[in-house]
Amino acid sequence: MPRPRRAVAAAPDLSTRQRLLAAAAGEFAARGFAGASIDRIAAAAGLNKAMIYYHFASKKDLYGEILRDMFAAVSVRVKAAAASDRPPDEKVRQFVVAIATEAEARPHFPPIWFREIAEGGAHLDAETLRHVASVVGALRHIIEDGVRAGRFKPVNVFLVHAGIVGPLLLHFVASGALRKRLQKAGVPVAENTRDEVLEHIFGVALATLEGRTS
Amino acid sequence: MPRPRRAVAAAPDLSTRQRLLAAAAGEFAARGFAGASIDRIAAAAGLNKAMIYYHFASKKDLYGEILRDMFAAVSVRVKAAAASDRPPDEKVRQFVVAIATEAEARPHFPPIWFREIAEGGAHLDAETLRHVASVVGALRHIIEDGVRAGRFKPVNVFLVHAGIVGPLLLHFVASGALRKRLQKAGVPVAENTRDEVLEHIFGVALATLEGRTS
DNA sequence: GTCTATAAATAGATAGAC
DNA sequence: GTCTATCTATTTATAGAC
């Protein structure tokens, strides 16, 4: 049911804008920034490409908005995990769940993240970089709290971060087209449920932090 | 000092071909398949773009050769690890070292691998897919041997694989431009040596296989 | 807000001289 | 083997009608 009347005249049409953002996310995920086509994005949104330049300043700006949304969402959820009053191991679990939840909410997230890593973060603007930084920062706080509580060893943040994010993104990305391709090549791809994978990754991170991995 | 005379007339000029392959690897790593430009590859090799079509059938064919070289090299080294007569834990260490060694021998390897994962392996031909499959297969054999010897628990291959390859590639990629970008954003990027990272990843994999992570 | 038409640059690929 | 010149399609982006 449509709202009976527009509240204010100036408000931009969110529906069109978000259709463009959704179509763009799919295109950037499938082909990368340089390979994505403004024409294809517009067509996928059922619109004309002139509409993209009506709503966004440039292809780079459009891509930047998608990146900002992704990392802002992760940042918020991860900081909430770090700020919770649960014990250290539960915070680590929440950290893993935070990344998984936002990745699942955006199918384009894992592939775009992978590509952005491959490009050395070339398209991350200052604000997005702060969000990325705050994700690592939140994990560092979780570890430091655990160390203070006598539960964790002071393991390097980047090793823990890579041990969580690497396998997690790999799982989500490999659940798609790559899985089918590998199956056709004779690789017996196992059926891990989402919860099994999360529990495994959490268990590995906890073992690392509790000093059971060396 | 140039060789005094060409041995056989038909032999293709390997030097030029390999200059093109090296330049292409850099371009594909930096911009992805769709974003890479034949013109830029030729210019980076100090040659003309017509030379690319003299040595390769198409852009896709050129990219395919780079992918095949990468995964063939990893496959060979990983199968050697699986076939060695060392104890199970040493085979796991060799598996980690195998991936790291080939990644270090090719700076373009980690970014291209990440991008190919993001694209669902869209550019992997049948032969390259067999190489990828054999990497997972080798790890599966290592795990099965360890289980038979009573040293490992029967952990899912893909979980172990993701736990090794994810963090490893992340480390190599994040050692480049991304590290500098994050440092400028205020993230105190730690200085992990190559050996520390490898030892950590090996330790985590071993803990997983020995059932110390749950 | 949405469209068509178009500009201007660049893409992959080929022809043909040397 | 290596080059210049060129073909054709596609690219990002804009102008201007409605």
CSV table of C-alpha atoms (C1' of nucleotides) in Angstrom, one decimal:
chain,number,residue,atom,x,y,z
A,1,MET,CA,0.0,0.0,0.0
A,2,PRO,CA,1.6,3.3,-1.1
A,3,ARG,CA,1.8,6.2,1.3
A,4,PRO,CA,-1.1,8.5,0.5
A,5,ARG,CA,1.0,11.6,-0.1
A,6,ARG,CA,4.7,12.5,-0.2
A,7,ALA,CA,5.7,14.1,3.1
A,8,VAL,CA,8.2,16.5,1.7
A,9,ALA,CA,8.9,17.3,-1.9
A,10,ALA,CA,12.7,17.4,-1.7
A,11,ALA,CA,13.3,13.8,-0.5
A,12,PRO,CA,15.1,11.7,-3.2
A,13,ASP,CA,13.4,8.6,-4.5
A,14,LEU,CA,14.9,6.0,-2.2
A,15,SER,CA,13.4,3.1,-4.1
A,16,THR,CA,15.1,3.9,-7.4
A,17,ARG,CA,18.4,4.7,-5.7
A,18,GLN,CA,18.4,1.4,-3.8
A,19,ARG,CA,17.5,-0.6,-6.9
A,20,LEU,CA,20.6,1.0,-8.5
A,21,LEU,CA,22.7,0.2,-5.4
A,22,ALA,CA,21.5,-3.4,-5.4
A,23,ALA,CA,22.2,-3.9,-9.1
A,24,ALA,CA,25.6,-2.2,-8.8
A,25,ALA,CA,26.6,-4.4,-5.9
A,26,GLY,CA,25.9,-7.5,-8.0
A,27,GLU,CA,27.8,-6.2,-11.0
A,28,PHE,CA,30.8,-5.1,-8.9
A,29,ALA,CA,30.8,-8.5,-7.1
A,30,ALA,CA,30.8,-10.4,-10.4
A,31,ARG,CA,33.3,-8.3,-12.4
A,32,GLY,CA,35.2,-6.0,-10.1
A,33,PHE,CA,35.4,-2.3,-10.2
A,34,ALA,CA,37.2,-1.9,-13.5
A,35,GLY,CA,35.2,-4.7,-15.1
A,36,ALA,CA,31.8,-3.5,-14.1
A,37,SER,CA,29.7,-1.6,-16.7
A,38,ILE,CA,27.5,1.3,-15.9
A,39,ASP,CA,25.2,0.2,-18.8
A,40,ARG,CA,24.8,-3.3,-17.3
A,41,ILE,CA,24.1,-1.9,-13.8
A,42,ALA,CA,21.4,0.3,-15.2
A,43,ALA,CA,19.9,-2.5,-17.3
A,44,ALA,CA,19.9,-4.9,-14.3
A,45,ALA,CA,18.0,-2.2,-12.3
A,46,GLY,CA,15.5,-1.9,-15.1
A,47,LEU,CA,16.6,1.7,-15.7
A,48,ASN,CA,18.6,3.9,-18.0
A,49,LYS,CA,22.2,4.7,-17.4
A,50,ALA,CA,21.5,8.4,-17.2
A,51,MET,CA,19.7,7.6,-13.9
A,52,ILE,CA,23.0,6.5,-12.4
A,53,TYR,CA,24.6,9.9,-13.1
A,54,TYR,CA,21.5,11.5,-11.7
A,55,HIS,CA,21.8,9.7,-8.4
A,56,PHE,CA,25.6,9.3,-8.2
A,57,ALA,CA,28.5,11.5,-9.2
A,58,SER,CA,30.5,8.8,-10.9
A,59,LYS,CA,31.1,5.1,-11.1
A,60,LYS,CA,33.8,5.4,-8.4
A,61,ASP,CA,31.3,7.3,-6.2
A,62,LEU,CA,28.7,4.6,-6.6
A,63,TYR,CA,31.2,1.9,-5.8
A,64,GLY,CA,32.4,3.9,-2.8
A,65,GLU,CA,28.9,4.1,-1.4
A,66,ILE,CA,28.6,0.3,-1.5
A,67,LEU,CA,31.9,-0.2,0.2
A,68,ARG,CA,31.0,2.3,2.9
A,69,ASP,CA,27.7,0.6,3.6
A,70,MET,CA,29.4,-2.8,3.9
A,71,PHE,CA,32.1,-1.8,6.3
A,72,ALA,CA,30.0,0.6,8.3
A,73,ALA,CA,27.6,-2.2,9.0
A,74,VAL,CA,30.4,-4.6,10.1
A,75,SER,CA,32.0,-1.9,12.1
A,76,VAL,CA,28.8,-1.2,14.1
A,77,ARG,CA,28.1,-4.8,14.8
A,78,VAL,CA,31.7,-5.6,15.8
A,79,LYS,CA,32.0,-2.7,18.1
A,80,ALA,CA,28.8,-3.8,19.8
A,81,ALA,CA,30.5,-7.2,20.4
A,82,ALA,CA,33.5,-5.6,21.8
A,83,ALA,CA,31.5,-3.4,24.1
A,84,SER,CA,29.2,-6.1,25.5
A,85,ASP,CA,29.5,-7.2,29.1
A,86,ARG,CA,29.9,-10.9,28.2
A,87,PRO,CA,33.0,-12.9,29.1
A,88,PRO,CA,36.0,-12.7,26.6
A,89,ASP,CA,35.3,-16.0,24.8
A,90,GLU,CA,31.7,-14.9,24.2
A,91,LYS,CA,32.9,-11.6,22.7
A,92,VAL,CA,35.1,-13.6,20.3
A,93,ARG,CA,32.1,-15.6,19.3
A,94,GLN,CA,30.1,-12.5,18.8
A,95,PHE,CA,32.9,-11.1,16.6
A,96,VAL,CA,32.7,-14.1,14.4
A,97,VAL,CA,28.9,-14.0,14.2
A,98,ALA,CA,29.0,-10.2,13.5
A,99,ILE,CA,31.1,-10.7,10.4
A,100,ALA,CA,29.1,-13.7,9.3
A,101,THR,CA,25.8,-11.9,9.8
A,102,GLU,CA,26.7,-8.9,7.7
A,103,ALA,CA,28.2,-11.1,5.0
A,104,GLU,CA,25.0,-13.2,4.8
A,105,ALA,CA,22.9,-10.0,4.7
A,106,ARG,CA,24.8,-9.0,1.5
A,107,PRO,CA,25.7,-11.7,-0.9
A,108,HIS,CA,28.0,-9.3,-2.7
A,109,PHE,CA,30.0,-8.6,0.4
A,110,PRO,CA,32.5,-11.5,0.4
A,111,PRO,CA,33.4,-11.2,-3.3
A,112,ILE,CA,33.8,-7.5,-3.1
A,113,TRP,CA,35.8,-7.7,0.0
A,114,PHE,CA,38.1,-10.2,-1.6
A,115,ARG,CA,38.6,-8.0,-4.6
A,116,GLU,CA,39.2,-5.0,-2.6
A,117,ILE,CA,41.9,-6.9,-0.6
A,118,ALA,CA,43.4,-7.9,-3.9
A,119,GLU,CA,43.6,-4.3,-5.1
A,120,GLY,CA,45.2,-3.2,-1.9
A,121,GLY,CA,42.2,-1.2,-0.8
A,122,ALA,CA,42.6,1.2,-3.7
A,123,HIS,CA,38.9,2.3,-3.6
A,124,LEU,CA,38.6,2.8,0.2
A,125,ASP,CA,38.0,6.4,1.0
A,126,ALA,CA,39.0,7.9,4.4
A,127,GLU,CA,35.7,7.1,6.1
A,128,THR,CA,35.6,3.5,4.9
A,129,LEU,CA,39.2,3.1,6.0
A,130,ARG,CA,38.2,4.2,9.5
A,131,HIS,CA,35.5,1.5,9.5
A,132,VAL,CA,38.0,-1.1,8.5
A,133,ALA,CA,40.4,0.1,11.1
A,134,SER,CA,37.7,0.0,13.8
A,135,VAL,CA,37.0,-3.7,13.0
A,136,VAL,CA,40.6,-4.6,13.7
A,137,GLY,CA,40.5,-2.2,16.7
A,138,ALA,CA,37.5,-3.9,18.2
A,139,LEU,CA,39.2,-7.3,17.9
A,140,ARG,CA,42.2,-5.8,19.6
A,141,HIS,CA,40.1,-4.6,22.5
A,142,ILE,CA,38.5,-8.0,22.8
A,143,ILE,CA,41.9,-9.6,23.0
A,144,GLU,CA,43.3,-7.1,25.5
A,145,ASP,CA,40.3,-7.5,27.7
A,146,GLY,CA,40.8,-11.3,27.7
A,147,VAL,CA,44.4,-10.9,28.5
A,148,ARG,CA,43.6,-8.6,31.4
A,149,ALA,CA,41.1,-11.1,32.7
A,150,GLY,CA,43.8,-13.8,32.5
A,151,ARG,CA,41.9,-15.8,29.9
A,152,PHE,CA,43.9,-15.0,26.8
A,153,LYS,CA,47.5,-15.0,25.7
A,154,PRO,CA,48.6,-11.7,24.0
A,155,VAL,CA,48.4,-13.0,20.5
A,156,ASN,CA,49.0,-10.7,17.6
A,157,VAL,CA,45.7,-9.1,16.4
A,158,PHE,CA,46.4,-9.6,12.7
A,159,LEU,CA,47.0,-13.3,13.1
A,160,VAL,CA,43.7,-13.7,14.9
A,161,HIS,CA,41.9,-11.5,12.5
A,162,ALA,CA,43.3,-13.3,9.4
A,163,GLY,CA,42.4,-16.6,11.1
A,164,ILE,CA,38.7,-15.5,11.4
A,165,VAL,CA,38.1,-13.4,8.3
A,166,GLY,CA,40.1,-15.5,5.8
A,167,PRO,CA,38.3,-18.8,6.4
A,168,LEU,CA,34.9,-17.1,6.9
A,169,LEU,CA,35.0,-15.2,3.6
A,170,LEU,CA,36.4,-18.2,1.9
A,171,HIS,CA,33.4,-20.3,3.1
A,172,PHE,CA,30.8,-17.8,1.9
A,173,VAL,CA,32.4,-17.2,-1.5
A,174,ALA,CA,33.1,-20.9,-2.0
A,175,SER,CA,29.4,-21.7,-1.3
A,176,GLY,CA,28.5,-20.3,-4.7
A,177,ALA,CA,29.6,-20.9,-8.2
A,178,LEU,CA,33.1,-22.1,-7.3
A,179,ARG,CA,31.6,-25.1,-5.4
A,180,LYS,CA,29.7,-26.2,-8.4
A,181,ARG,CA,32.7,-25.8,-10.6
A,182,LEU,CA,34.9,-27.8,-8.3
A,183,GLN,CA,32.3,-30.6,-8.0
A,184,LYS,CA,32.2,-30.9,-11.7
A,185,ALA,CA,36.0,-31.3,-11.6
A,186,GLY,CA,35.7,-34.3,-9.2
A,187,VAL,CA,36.3,-32.5,-5.9
A,188,PRO,CA,33.8,-34.0,-3.3
A,189,VAL,CA,32.7,-30.7,-1.8
A,190,ALA,CA,31.4,-31.3,1.7
A,191,GLU,CA,28.2,-29.9,3.0
A,192,ASN,CA,29.1,-27.9,6.0
A,193,THR,CA,26.2,-26.1,7.5
A,194,ARG,CA,26.6,-22.4,8.3
A,195,ASP,CA,26.6,-23.1,12.1
A,196,GLU,CA,29.2,-25.8,11.8
A,197,VAL,CA,31.6,-23.5,10.0
A,198,LEU,CA,31.0,-20.6,12.4
A,199,GLU,CA,31.5,-22.9,15.4
A,200,HIS,CA,34.7,-24.3,13.9
A,201,ILE,CA,36.2,-20.9,13.1
A,202,PHE,CA,35.2,-19.7,16.6
A,203,GLY,CA,36.8,-22.8,18.1
A,204,VAL,CA,40.1,-22.2,16.2
A,205,ALA,CA,40.2,-18.5,17.3
A,206,LEU,CA,39.6,-19.4,20.9
A,207,ALA,CA,42.3,-22.1,20.8
A,208,THR,CA,44.7,-19.6,19.4
A,209,LEU,CA,43.9,-17.0,22.0
A,210,GLU,CA,44.1,-19.6,24.9
A,211,GLY,CA,47.5,-20.7,23.7
A,212,ARG,CA,46.5,-24.2,22.6
A,213,THR,CA,47.9,-23.9,19.1
A,214,SER,CA,51.6,-24.0,19.7
B,1,MET,CA,76.6,-12.2,-23.7
B,2,PRO,CA,74.3,-13.4,-26.6
B,3,ARG,CA,74.5,-16.9,-27.8
B,4,PRO,CA,76.6,-17.0,-30.9
B,5,ARG,CA,74.0,-18.5,-33.1
B,6,ARG,CA,70.4,-19.7,-32.8
B,7,ALA,CA,70.3,-23.4,-32.5
B,8,VAL,CA,67.0,-24.0,-34.4
B,9,ALA,CA,65.1,-21.5,-36.4
B,10,ALA,CA,61.6,-22.6,-35.3
B,11,ALA,CA,62.0,-22.1,-31.5
B,12,PRO,CA,59.8,-19.2,-30.3
B,13,ASP,CA,61.5,-16.3,-28.6
B,14,LEU,CA,61.0,-17.3,-25.0
B,15,SER,CA,62.3,-14.0,-23.7
B,16,THR,CA,59.6,-11.9,-25.3
B,17,ARG,CA,56.9,-14.4,-24.4
B,18,GLN,CA,57.9,-14.3,-20.8
B,19,ARG,CA,58.2,-10.6,-20.7
B,20,LEU,CA,54.6,-10.5,-21.8
B,21,LEU,CA,53.5,-13.1,-19.3
B,22,ALA,CA,55.2,-11.2,-16.5
B,23,ALA,CA,53.6,-7.9,-17.5
B,24,ALA,CA,50.2,-9.5,-17.9
B,25,ALA,CA,50.5,-11.1,-14.4
B,26,GLY,CA,51.0,-7.7,-12.9
B,27,GLU,CA,48.2,-6.1,-14.8
B,28,PHE,CA,45.7,-9.0,-14.0
B,29,ALA,CA,46.7,-8.8,-10.4
B,30,ALA,CA,46.2,-5.1,-10.2
B,31,ARG,CA,42.9,-4.8,-12.2
B,32,GLY,CA,41.4,-8.2,-12.6
B,33,PHE,CA,40.6,-10.0,-15.8
B,34,ALA,CA,37.9,-7.7,-17.1
B,35,GLY,CA,39.7,-4.6,-16.0
B,36,ALA,CA,43.1,-5.5,-17.5
B,37,SER,CA,44.1,-3.8,-20.7
B,38,ILE,CA,45.9,-5.5,-23.5
B,39,ASP,CA,47.4,-2.1,-24.4
B,40,ARG,CA,48.8,-1.6,-20.9
B,41,ILE,CA,50.2,-5.1,-20.7
B,42,ALA,CA,52.1,-4.6,-24.0
B,43,ALA,CA,53.4,-1.2,-22.9
B,44,ALA,CA,54.5,-2.6,-19.5
B,45,ALA,CA,56.5,-5.2,-21.5
B,46,GLY,CA,58.0,-2.6,-23.7
B,47,LEU,CA,56.3,-4.0,-26.7
B,48,ASN,CA,53.4,-3.5,-29.0
B,49,LYS,CA,49.9,-5.0,-28.5
B,50,ALA,CA,50.1,-6.8,-31.7
B,51,MET,CA,52.8,-8.9,-30.1
B,52,ILE,CA,50.4,-10.2,-27.6
B,53,TYR,CA,48.2,-11.6,-30.4
B,54,TYR,CA,51.3,-13.1,-32.0
B,55,HIS,CA,52.1,-15.1,-28.9
B,56,PHE,CA,48.6,-15.7,-27.5
B,57,ALA,CA,45.3,-16.4,-29.1
B,58,SER,CA,43.3,-13.9,-26.9
B,59,LYS,CA,43.2,-12.0,-23.7
B,60,LYS,CA,41.4,-15.0,-22.1
B,61,ASP,CA,44.1,-17.4,-23.4
B,62,LEU,CA,46.9,-15.2,-21.9
B,63,TYR,CA,45.1,-15.1,-18.6
B,64,GLY,CA,44.5,-18.9,-18.7
B,65,GLU,CA,48.2,-19.6,-19.1
B,66,ILE,CA,49.0,-17.5,-16.0
B,67,LEU,CA,46.4,-19.4,-14.0
B,68,ARG,CA,47.6,-22.7,-15.2
B,69,ASP,CA,51.2,-22.0,-14.3
B,70,MET,CA,50.2,-20.8,-10.8
B,71,PHE,CA,48.1,-23.8,-9.9
B,72,ALA,CA,50.3,-26.4,-11.7
B,73,ALA,CA,53.3,-25.2,-9.6
B,74,VAL,CA,51.3,-25.4,-6.3
B,75,SER,CA,49.9,-28.8,-7.3
B,76,VAL,CA,53.3,-30.3,-7.9
B,77,ARG,CA,54.8,-29.0,-4.7
B,78,VAL,CA,51.7,-30.0,-2.6
B,79,LYS,CA,51.6,-33.5,-4.0
B,80,ALA,CA,55.3,-33.9,-3.1
B,81,ALA,CA,54.4,-33.0,0.4
B,82,ALA,CA,51.6,-35.6,0.6
B,83,ALA,CA,53.9,-38.2,-0.9
B,84,SER,CA,56.8,-37.7,1.4
B,85,ASP,CA,57.6,-40.3,4.0
B,86,ARG,CA,57.7,-37.8,6.9
B,87,PRO,CA,55.2,-38.1,9.8
B,88,PRO,CA,51.7,-36.6,9.4
B,89,ASP,CA,52.4,-33.3,11.2
B,90,GLU,CA,55.5,-32.7,9.1
B,91,LYS,CA,53.4,-33.2,5.9
B,92,VAL,CA,51.0,-30.6,7.1
B,93,ARG,CA,53.9,-28.2,7.6
B,94,GLN,CA,55.2,-29.0,4.2
B,95,PHE,CA,51.7,-28.3,2.8
B,96,VAL,CA,51.7,-24.8,4.3
B,97,VAL,CA,55.3,-24.2,3.1
B,98,ALA,CA,54.4,-25.4,-0.4
B,99,ILE,CA,51.6,-22.8,-0.8
B,100,ALA,CA,53.7,-20.1,0.8
B,101,THR,CA,56.7,-20.8,-1.4
B,102,GLU,CA,54.8,-20.6,-4.7
B,103,ALA,CA,53.0,-17.5,-3.5
B,104,GLU,CA,56.3,-15.8,-2.7
B,105,ALA,CA,57.7,-16.9,-6.0
B,106,ARG,CA,54.9,-15.0,-7.8
B,107,PRO,CA,53.8,-11.7,-6.3
B,108,HIS,CA,50.8,-11.7,-8.5
B,109,PHE,CA,49.7,-15.1,-7.2
B,110,PRO,CA,47.7,-14.1,-4.1
B,111,PRO,CA,45.8,-11.2,-5.6
B,112,ILE,CA,44.9,-13.3,-8.7
B,113,TRP,CA,43.8,-16.2,-6.6
B,114,PHE,CA,41.6,-13.9,-4.5
B,115,ARG,CA,40.0,-12.5,-7.6
B,116,GLU,CA,39.5,-15.9,-9.1
B,117,ILE,CA,37.8,-17.0,-5.9
B,118,ALA,CA,35.6,-13.9,-6.0
B,119,GLU,CA,34.5,-14.8,-9.6
B,120,GLY,CA,33.7,-18.4,-8.7
B,121,GLY,CA,36.6,-19.7,-10.8
B,122,ALA,CA,35.0,-18.4,-14.0
B,123,HIS,CA,38.3,-18.5,-15.9
B,124,LEU,CA,39.6,-21.9,-14.7
B,125,ASP,CA,39.8,-24.3,-17.6
B,126,ALA,CA,39.6,-28.1,-17.2
B,127,GLU,CA,43.3,-28.6,-16.7
B,128,THR,CA,43.6,-25.8,-14.1
B,129,LEU,CA,40.5,-27.1,-12.3
B,130,ARG,CA,42.3,-30.5,-12.0
B,131,HIS,CA,45.3,-28.8,-10.4
B,132,VAL,CA,43.1,-27.0,-7.9
B,133,ALA,CA,41.3,-30.3,-7.2
B,134,SER,CA,44.6,-32.0,-6.6
B,135,VAL,CA,45.6,-29.4,-4.0
B,136,VAL,CA,42.5,-30.2,-2.0
B,137,GLY,CA,43.0,-33.9,-2.7
B,138,ALA,CA,46.6,-33.9,-1.5
B,139,LEU,CA,45.5,-32.3,1.8
B,140,ARG,CA,42.8,-34.9,2.1
B,141,HIS,CA,45.4,-37.7,1.7
B,142,ILE,CA,47.6,-36.1,4.4
B,143,ILE,CA,44.6,-36.0,6.8
B,144,GLU,CA,43.6,-39.5,6.0
B,145,ASP,CA,47.2,-40.8,6.6
B,146,GLY,CA,47.3,-39.0,9.9
B,147,VAL,CA,43.9,-40.5,10.9
B,148,ARG,CA,45.1,-44.0,10.0
B,149,ALA,CA,48.3,-43.4,12.1
B,150,GLY,CA,46.1,-42.4,15.0
B,151,ARG,CA,47.5,-38.9,15.1
B,152,PHE,CA,44.7,-36.8,13.6
B,153,LYS,CA,40.9,-36.6,14.1
B,154,PRO,CA,38.9,-36.9,10.8
B,155,VAL,CA,38.4,-33.2,10.4
B,156,ASN,CA,36.6,-32.0,7.2
B,157,VAL,CA,39.2,-31.2,4.5
B,158,PHE,CA,37.6,-27.9,3.5
B,159,LEU,CA,37.7,-26.5,7.0
B,160,VAL,CA,41.4,-27.3,7.3
B,161,HIS,CA,42.0,-26.0,3.8
B,162,ALA,CA,40.2,-22.7,4.4
B,163,GLY,CA,42.1,-22.4,7.7
B,164,ILE,CA,45.4,-22.6,5.9
B,165,VAL,CA,44.9,-20.9,2.6
B,166,GLY,CA,42.6,-18.1,3.8
B,167,PRO,CA,45.0,-16.6,6.4
B,168,LEU,CA,48.1,-17.3,4.2
B,169,LEU,CA,46.9,-15.5,1.2
B,170,LEU,CA,45.5,-12.7,3.4
B,171,HIS,CA,49.0,-12.3,4.9
B,172,PHE,CA,50.8,-12.0,1.6
B,173,VAL,CA,48.3,-9.7,0.0
B,174,ALA,CA,48.1,-7.5,3.1
B,175,SER,CA,51.8,-7.1,3.1
B,176,GLY,CA,51.6,-4.8,0.1
B,177,ALA,CA,49.6,-1.7,-0.6
B,178,LEU,CA,46.8,-2.5,1.8
B,179,ARG,CA,49.2,-2.4,4.8
B,180,LYS,CA,50.4,1.1,3.9
B,181,ARG,CA,46.9,2.3,3.4
B,182,LEU,CA,45.8,0.9,6.8
B,183,GLN,CA,48.8,2.4,8.5
B,184,LYS,CA,47.9,5.8,7.2
B,185,ALA,CA,44.4,5.2,8.6
B,186,GLY,CA,45.8,4.7,12.1
B,187,VAL,CA,45.9,0.9,12.2
B,188,PRO,CA,49.1,-0.1,14.0
B,189,VAL,CA,50.1,-2.9,11.5
B,190,ALA,CA,52.3,-5.4,13.2
B,191,GLU,CA,55.5,-6.6,11.7
B,192,ASN,CA,55.1,-10.4,11.5
B,193,THR,CA,58.0,-12.1,9.9
B,194,ARG,CA,57.2,-14.6,7.1
B,195,ASP,CA,58.4,-17.5,9.4
B,196,GLU,CA,56.2,-16.4,12.3
B,197,VAL,CA,53.2,-16.3,10.2
B,198,LEU,CA,53.9,-19.7,8.7
B,199,GLU,CA,54.6,-21.2,12.1
B,200,HIS,CA,51.3,-19.8,13.4
B,201,ILE,CA,49.2,-21.1,10.6
B,202,PHE,CA,50.8,-24.5,10.8
B,203,GLY,CA,50.2,-24.5,14.6
B,204,VAL,CA,46.6,-23.7,14.1
B,205,ALA,CA,46.1,-26.4,11.4
B,206,LEU,CA,47.8,-29.0,13.6
B,207,ALA,CA,45.7,-28.0,16.7
B,208,THR,CA,42.6,-28.4,14.5
B,209,LEU,CA,43.7,-31.8,13.2
B,210,GLU,CA,44.7,-33.0,16.7
B,211,GLY,CA,41.3,-32.0,18.1
B,212,ARG,CA,42.6,-29.2,20.3
B,213,THR,CA,40.2,-26.6,18.9
B,214,SER,CA,36.9,-27.7,20.3
C,1,DG,C1',12.9,11.9,-12.3
C,2,DT,C1',13.4,9.6,-16.4
C,3,DC,C1',14.4,9.3,-21.0
C,4,DT,C1',17.1,9.4,-26.0
C,5,DA,C1',21.0,10.8,-28.3
C,6,DT,C1',25.6,11.5,-28.5
C,7,DA,C1',30.3,12.8,-27.4
C,8,DA,C1',35.0,11.3,-26.6
C,9,DA,C1',37.9,7.9,-25.1
C,10,DT,C1',39.4,3.2,-24.8
C,11,DA,C1',38.6,-1.7,-25.4
C,12,DG,C1',40.0,-6.3,-27.9
C,13,DA,C1',41.4,-7.9,-32.1
C,14,DT,C1',43.2,-7.9,-37.1
C,15,DA,C1',45.7,-6.6,-41.6
C,16,DG,C1',49.6,-5.9,-43.7
C,17,DA,C1',54.3,-3.7,-44.2
C,18,DC,C1',59.0,-4.8,-43.1
D,1,DG,C1',59.2,-11.3,-34.8
D,2,DT,C1',58.0,-6.7,-34.6
D,3,DC,C1',55.8,-2.8,-36.0
D,4,DT,C1',51.9,1.0,-37.5
D,5,DA,C1',47.4,1.7,-38.7
D,6,DT,C1',42.8,0.6,-38.4
D,7,DC,C1',38.2,-1.8,-37.6
D,8,DT,C1',34.4,-2.3,-34.6
D,9,DA,C1',32.4,-2.5,-30.2
D,10,DT,C1',32.1,-0.8,-25.8
D,11,DT,C1',33.4,2.5,-22.2
D,12,DT,C1',32.2,6.5,-18.9
D,13,DA,C1',29.9,10.6,-18.9
D,14,DT,C1',26.9,14.5,-20.5
D,15,DA,C1',23.3,17.4,-23.0
D,16,DG,C1',18.9,18.3,-23.4
D,17,DA,C1',13.9,16.9,-24.3
D,18,DC,C1',9.9,15.7,-21.6
